[in-house]
Coordinates of C-alpha atoms in Angstrom, one line a residue:
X1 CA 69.2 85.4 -54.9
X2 CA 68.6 86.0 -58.6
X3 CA 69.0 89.7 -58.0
X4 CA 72.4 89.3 -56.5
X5 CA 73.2 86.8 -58.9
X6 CA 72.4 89.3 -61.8
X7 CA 74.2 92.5 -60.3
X8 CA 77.2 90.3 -59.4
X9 CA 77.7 89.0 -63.2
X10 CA 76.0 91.7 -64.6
X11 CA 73.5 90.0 -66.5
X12 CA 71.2 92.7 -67.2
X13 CA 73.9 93.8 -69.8
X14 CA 73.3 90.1 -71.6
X15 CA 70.3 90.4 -74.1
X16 CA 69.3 87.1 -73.5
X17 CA 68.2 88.1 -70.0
X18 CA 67.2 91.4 -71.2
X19 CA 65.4 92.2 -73.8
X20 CA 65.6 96.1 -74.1
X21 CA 69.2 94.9 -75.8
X22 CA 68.0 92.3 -78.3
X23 CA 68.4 93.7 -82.0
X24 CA 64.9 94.1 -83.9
X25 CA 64.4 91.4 -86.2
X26 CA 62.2 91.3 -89.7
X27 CA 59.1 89.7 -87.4
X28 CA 57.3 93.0 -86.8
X29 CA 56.9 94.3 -90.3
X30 CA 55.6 90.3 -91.7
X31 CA 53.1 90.5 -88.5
X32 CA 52.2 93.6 -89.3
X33 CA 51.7 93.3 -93.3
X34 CA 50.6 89.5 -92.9
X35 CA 48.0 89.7 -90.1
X36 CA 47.2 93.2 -90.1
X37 CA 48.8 93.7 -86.4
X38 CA 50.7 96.5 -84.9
X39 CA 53.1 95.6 -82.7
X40 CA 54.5 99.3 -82.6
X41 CA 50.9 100.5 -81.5
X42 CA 50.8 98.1 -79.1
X43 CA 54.3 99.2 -77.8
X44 CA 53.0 102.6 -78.0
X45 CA 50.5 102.0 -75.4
X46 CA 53.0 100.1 -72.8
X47 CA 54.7 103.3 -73.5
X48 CA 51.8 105.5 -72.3
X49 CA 51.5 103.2 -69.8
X50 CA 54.8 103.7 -68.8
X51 CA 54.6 107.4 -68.6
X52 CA 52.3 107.3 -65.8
X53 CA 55.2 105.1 -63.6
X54 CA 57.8 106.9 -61.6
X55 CA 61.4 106.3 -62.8
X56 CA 62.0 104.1 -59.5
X57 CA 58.6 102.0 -60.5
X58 CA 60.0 102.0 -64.4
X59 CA 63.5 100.4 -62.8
X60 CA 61.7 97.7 -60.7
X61 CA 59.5 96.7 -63.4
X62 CA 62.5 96.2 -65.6
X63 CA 64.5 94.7 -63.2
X64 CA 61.8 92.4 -62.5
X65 CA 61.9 91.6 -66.1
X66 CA 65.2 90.4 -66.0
X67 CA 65.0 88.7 -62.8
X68 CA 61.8 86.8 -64.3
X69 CA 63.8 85.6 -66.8
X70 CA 67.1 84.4 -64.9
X71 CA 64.6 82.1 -62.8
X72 CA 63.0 80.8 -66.0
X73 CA 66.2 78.8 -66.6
X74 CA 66.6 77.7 -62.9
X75 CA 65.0 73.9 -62.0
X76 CA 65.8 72.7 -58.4
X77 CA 64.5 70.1 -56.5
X78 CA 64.9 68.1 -53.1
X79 CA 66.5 64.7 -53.4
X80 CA 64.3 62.5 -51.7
X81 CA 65.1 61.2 -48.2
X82 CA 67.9 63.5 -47.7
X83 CA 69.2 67.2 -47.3
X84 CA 70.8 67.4 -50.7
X85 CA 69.3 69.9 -53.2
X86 CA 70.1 69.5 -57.0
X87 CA 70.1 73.0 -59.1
X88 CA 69.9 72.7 -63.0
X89 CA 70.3 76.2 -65.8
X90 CA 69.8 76.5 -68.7
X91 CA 71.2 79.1 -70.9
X92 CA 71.8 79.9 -74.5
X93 CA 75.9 79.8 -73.2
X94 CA 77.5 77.0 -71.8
X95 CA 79.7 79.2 -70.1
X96 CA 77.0 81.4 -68.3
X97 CA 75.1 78.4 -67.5
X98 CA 78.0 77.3 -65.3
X99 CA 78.5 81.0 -63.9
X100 CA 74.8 81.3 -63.1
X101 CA 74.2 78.1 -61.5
X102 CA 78.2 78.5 -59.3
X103 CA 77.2 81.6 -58.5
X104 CA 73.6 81.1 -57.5
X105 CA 74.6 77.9 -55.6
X106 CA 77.5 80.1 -53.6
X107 CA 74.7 83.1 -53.4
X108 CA 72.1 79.9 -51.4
X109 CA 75.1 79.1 -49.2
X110 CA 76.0 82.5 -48.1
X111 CA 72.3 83.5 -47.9
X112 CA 71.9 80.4 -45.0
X113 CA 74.5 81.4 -43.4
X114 CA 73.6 84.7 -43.4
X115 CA 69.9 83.9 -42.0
X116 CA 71.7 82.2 -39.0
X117 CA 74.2 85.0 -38.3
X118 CA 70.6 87.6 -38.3
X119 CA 68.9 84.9 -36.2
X120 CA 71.6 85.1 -33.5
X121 CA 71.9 88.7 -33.6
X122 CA 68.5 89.0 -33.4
X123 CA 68.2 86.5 -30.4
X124 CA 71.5 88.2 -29.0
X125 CA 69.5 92.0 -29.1
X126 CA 66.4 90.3 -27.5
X127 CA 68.3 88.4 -24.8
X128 CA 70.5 91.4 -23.8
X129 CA 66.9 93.9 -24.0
X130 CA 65.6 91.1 -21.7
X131 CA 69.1 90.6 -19.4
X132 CA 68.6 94.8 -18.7
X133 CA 65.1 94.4 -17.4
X134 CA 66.1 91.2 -15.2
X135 CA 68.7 93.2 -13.8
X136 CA 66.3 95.7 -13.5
X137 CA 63.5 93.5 -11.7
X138 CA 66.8 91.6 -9.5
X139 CA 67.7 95.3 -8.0
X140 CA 64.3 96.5 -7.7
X141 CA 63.4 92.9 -5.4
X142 CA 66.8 93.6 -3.6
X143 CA 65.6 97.3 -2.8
X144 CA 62.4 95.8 -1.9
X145 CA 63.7 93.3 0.5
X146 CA 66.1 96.0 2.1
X147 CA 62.7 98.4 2.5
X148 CA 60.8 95.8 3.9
X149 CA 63.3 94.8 6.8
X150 CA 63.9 98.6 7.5
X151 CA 60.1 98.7 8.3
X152 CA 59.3 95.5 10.2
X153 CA 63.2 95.8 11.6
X154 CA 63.8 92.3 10.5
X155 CA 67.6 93.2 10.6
X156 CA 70.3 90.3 9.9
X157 CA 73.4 89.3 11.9
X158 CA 75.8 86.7 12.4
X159 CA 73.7 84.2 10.2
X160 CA 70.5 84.9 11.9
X161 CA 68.0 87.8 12.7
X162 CA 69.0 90.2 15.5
X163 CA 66.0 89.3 17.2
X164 CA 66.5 85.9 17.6
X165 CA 70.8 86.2 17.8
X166 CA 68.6 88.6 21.1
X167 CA 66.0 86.1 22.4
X168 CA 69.6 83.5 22.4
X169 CA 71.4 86.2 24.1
X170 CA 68.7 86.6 26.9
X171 CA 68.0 83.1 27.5
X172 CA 72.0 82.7 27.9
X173 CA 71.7 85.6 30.3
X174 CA 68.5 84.6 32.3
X175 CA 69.9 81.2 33.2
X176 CA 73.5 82.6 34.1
X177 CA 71.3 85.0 36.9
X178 CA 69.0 82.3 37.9
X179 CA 71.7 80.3 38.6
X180 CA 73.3 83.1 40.4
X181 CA 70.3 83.9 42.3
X182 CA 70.0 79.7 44.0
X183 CA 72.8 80.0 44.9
X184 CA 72.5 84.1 46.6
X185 CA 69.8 82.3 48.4
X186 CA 71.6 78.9 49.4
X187 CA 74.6 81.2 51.1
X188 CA 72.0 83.2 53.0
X189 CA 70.7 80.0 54.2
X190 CA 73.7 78.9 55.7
X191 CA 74.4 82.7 57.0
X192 CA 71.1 82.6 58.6
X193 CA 71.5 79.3 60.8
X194 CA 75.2 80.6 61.5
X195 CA 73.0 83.1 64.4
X196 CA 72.6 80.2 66.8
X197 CA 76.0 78.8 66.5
X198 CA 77.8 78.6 69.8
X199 CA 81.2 78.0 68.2
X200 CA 83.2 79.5 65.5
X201 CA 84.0 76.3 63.9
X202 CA 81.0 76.0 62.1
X203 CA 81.3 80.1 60.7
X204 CA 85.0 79.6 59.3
X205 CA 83.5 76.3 57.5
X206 CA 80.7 78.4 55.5
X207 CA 82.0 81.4 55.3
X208 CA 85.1 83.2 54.2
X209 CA 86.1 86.1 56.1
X210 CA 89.4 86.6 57.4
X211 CA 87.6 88.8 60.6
X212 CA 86.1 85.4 60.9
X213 CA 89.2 83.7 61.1
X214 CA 91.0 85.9 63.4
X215 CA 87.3 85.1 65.8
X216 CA 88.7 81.2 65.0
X217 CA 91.8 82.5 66.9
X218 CA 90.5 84.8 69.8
X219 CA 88.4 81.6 70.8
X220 CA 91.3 79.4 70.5
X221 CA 93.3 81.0 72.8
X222 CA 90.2 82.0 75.3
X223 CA 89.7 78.2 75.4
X224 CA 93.4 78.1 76.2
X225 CA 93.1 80.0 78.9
X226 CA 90.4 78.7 80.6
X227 CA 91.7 75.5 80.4
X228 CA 94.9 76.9 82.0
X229 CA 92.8 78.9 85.2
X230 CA 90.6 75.8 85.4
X231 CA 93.0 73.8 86.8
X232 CA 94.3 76.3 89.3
X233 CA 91.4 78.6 89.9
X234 CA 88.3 77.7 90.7
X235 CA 85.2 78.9 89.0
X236 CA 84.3 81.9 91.5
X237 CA 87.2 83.1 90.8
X238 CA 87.7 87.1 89.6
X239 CA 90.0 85.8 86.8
X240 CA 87.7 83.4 85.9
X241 CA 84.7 85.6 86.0
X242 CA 86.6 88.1 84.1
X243 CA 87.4 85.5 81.4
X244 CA 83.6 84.3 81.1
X245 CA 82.8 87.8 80.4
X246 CA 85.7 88.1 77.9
X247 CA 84.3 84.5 76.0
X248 CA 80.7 86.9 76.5
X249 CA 81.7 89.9 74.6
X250 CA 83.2 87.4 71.9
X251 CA 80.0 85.6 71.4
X252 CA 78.4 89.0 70.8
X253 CA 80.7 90.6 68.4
X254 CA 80.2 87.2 66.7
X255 CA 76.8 87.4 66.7
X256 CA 77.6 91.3 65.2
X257 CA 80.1 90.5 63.0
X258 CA 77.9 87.4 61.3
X259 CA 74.8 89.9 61.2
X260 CA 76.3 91.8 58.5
X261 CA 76.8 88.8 56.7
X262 CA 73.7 88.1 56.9
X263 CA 72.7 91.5 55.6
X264 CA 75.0 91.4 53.1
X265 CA 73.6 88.1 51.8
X266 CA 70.1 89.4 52.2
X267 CA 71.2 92.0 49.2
X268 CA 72.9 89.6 47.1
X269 CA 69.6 87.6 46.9
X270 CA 67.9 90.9 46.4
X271 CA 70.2 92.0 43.7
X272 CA 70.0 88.1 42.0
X273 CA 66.3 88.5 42.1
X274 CA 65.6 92.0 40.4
X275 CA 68.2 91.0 37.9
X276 CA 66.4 87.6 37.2
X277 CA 63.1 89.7 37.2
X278 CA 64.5 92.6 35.2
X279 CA 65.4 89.2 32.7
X280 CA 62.3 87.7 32.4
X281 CA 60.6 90.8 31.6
X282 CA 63.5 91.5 28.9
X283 CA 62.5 88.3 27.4
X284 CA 58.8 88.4 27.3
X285 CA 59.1 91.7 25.2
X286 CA 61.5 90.5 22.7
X287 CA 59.6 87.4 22.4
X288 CA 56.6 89.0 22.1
X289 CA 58.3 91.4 18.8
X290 CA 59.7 87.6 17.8
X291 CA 56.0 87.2 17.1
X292 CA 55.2 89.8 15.2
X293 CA 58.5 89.1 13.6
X294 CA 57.9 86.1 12.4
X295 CA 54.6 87.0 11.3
X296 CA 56.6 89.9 9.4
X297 CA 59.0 87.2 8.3
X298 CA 56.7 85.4 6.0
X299 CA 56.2 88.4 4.0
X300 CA 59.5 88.6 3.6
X301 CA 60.7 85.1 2.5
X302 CA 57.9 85.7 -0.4
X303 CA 59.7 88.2 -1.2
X304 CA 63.1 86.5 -0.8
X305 CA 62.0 83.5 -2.8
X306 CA 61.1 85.9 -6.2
X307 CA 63.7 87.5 -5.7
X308 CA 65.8 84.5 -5.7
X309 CA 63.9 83.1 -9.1
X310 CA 64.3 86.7 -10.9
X311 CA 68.4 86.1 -10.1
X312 CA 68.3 82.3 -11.1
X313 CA 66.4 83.6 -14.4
X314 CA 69.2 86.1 -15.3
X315 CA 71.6 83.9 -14.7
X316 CA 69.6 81.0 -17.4
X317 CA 69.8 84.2 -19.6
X318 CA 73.2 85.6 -19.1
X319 CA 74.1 81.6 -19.6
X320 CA 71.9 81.3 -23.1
X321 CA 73.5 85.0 -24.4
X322 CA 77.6 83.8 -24.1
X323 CA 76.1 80.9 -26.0
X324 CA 74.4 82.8 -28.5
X325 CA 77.1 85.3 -28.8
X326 CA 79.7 82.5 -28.8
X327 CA 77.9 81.1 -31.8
X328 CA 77.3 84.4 -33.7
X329 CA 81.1 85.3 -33.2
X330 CA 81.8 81.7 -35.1
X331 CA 79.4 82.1 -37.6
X332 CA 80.6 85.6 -38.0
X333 CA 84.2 84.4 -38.7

């Protein structure tokens, strides 16, 4: 501070901070005469001495010199229980006095501020060096975590993994053709007791066929006409014989006719159970890579979880270098 103080008034043109300008006085020759001293000898050997200094050595020690003897004349001192500093100098020249000590008390000011502006550039430069390598490390975890599903094909979808949005899917599907299956097997049931039925009736109530139906109405109207013979023919009777063989051949294409039902039936449940089988072995396997995907899983929530404190990290530092940069463009204005 005394340096600036002393380039900024120029007070190494004043001789009473330098001494290379102060006139010589009658001293030397009474010293020398009276006490048998020379002070030129003397002078000649800090002149030797000199010679052996570069000229940059020879303008710090002299600037030193003058420096030395600014700070002579400055007394400061703390004012007790407080932040106050009182700064006394003293000077051959009222008027200097008062330049010295305004400047030097406007050089302190700036100075402080100055070391706080360099403190926040300095934390500014270290907390963007350090931002750049938590970016760094943030990619590098997210590359990572990509790598690491593409190998154990822990792939994501709607929320979830794939192989569990697969395991859902299958479970869905595997009840939907179980279901499908009971009830393949609860209409062959009732196809199968339809063989002994004497009557249509109980055909057109299970089943729907309209070749059944149109059975409903051959029967109908052979019951008609039976009823219609009965009464006037007797039971020996050709017509009547011819009609019993009629109801006969109706009964058998009945029978036919409610066979390939049956058989058709029979391939439904067929078709329901290879599809429920075809299912369950569908399931087992992708359970069994749910397994080794969860065990693949905790690996990768290790990595999820650093990869999620590297982010929170950068964002503490990206929040503490708006601060600091936010403070260092006020102190800078």
């Amino acid at each position: 501070l005394a340096e600036r103080v002393i380039k900024d008034l120029q007070l190494d043109q004043d001789p009473e901070f330098n001494a290379k300008l102060r006139p010589a006085g009658p001293v030397k020759p009474f010293v020398k005469d009276t006490l048998g001293l020379d002070l030129f000898a003397a002078k000649g050997a800090q002149d030797a001495e000199s010679t052996q200094l570069t000229v940059e050595e020879l303008r710090g020690k002299e600037s030193n010199k003058i420096i030395d003897a600014v700070l002579e004349g400055v007394k400061a001192k703390q004012i007790p229980r407080s932040r106050a500093v009182v700064i006394n100098f003293t000077s051959e020249s009222p008027r200097t006095a008062a330049r010295v000590l305004n400047t030097l008390s406007e050089f302190y000011l700036v100075a402080r501020l100055e070391d706080k502006f360099d403190n926040a550039q300095r934390a500014s430069a270290w907390l963007a060096s350090r931002i750049q390598t938590l970016r760094q490390k943030v990619e590098a975890s997210e590359r990572e975590i990509e790598q690491y599903r593409k190998r154990h094909g822990l792939f994501e979808g709607r929320g979830t993994s794939l192989i569990t949005e697969q395991v859902s899917d299958l479970n869905t599907k595997l009840t939907d053709a179980t279901i499908e299956r009971r009830a393949a097997e609860a209409r062959l049931a009732q196809v199968r007791n339809l063989k002994n039925a004497e009557s249509v009736d109980t055909a057109v109530q299970v089943l729907d066929s309209r070749l059944i139906e149109r059975f409903r109405e051959q029967e109908l109207e052979l019951e008609r006409k039976e009823a219609e013979l009965g009464q006037s023919l007797g039971a020996r009777h050709p017509a009547m014989i011819q009609l019993q063989a009629e109801k006969q051949r109706f009964r058998e294409k009945l029978q036919i006719e409610i066979g390939k039902i049956v058989q058709r039936a029979e391939n439904e449940v067929v078709v329901a159970r290879g599809r429920e089988a075809a299912l369950q072995r569908d399931l087992g396997a992708v359970k069994g890579d749910m397994v080794l995907s969860n065990q693949a899983a905790i690996g990768l929530r290790a990595l999820e979880r650093e990869a999620d404190a590297n982010k929170l990290l950068l964002e503490q530092f990206l929040a503490s270098f708006m601060q600091t940069s936010a403070q260092e463009d006020m102190r800078a204005q």
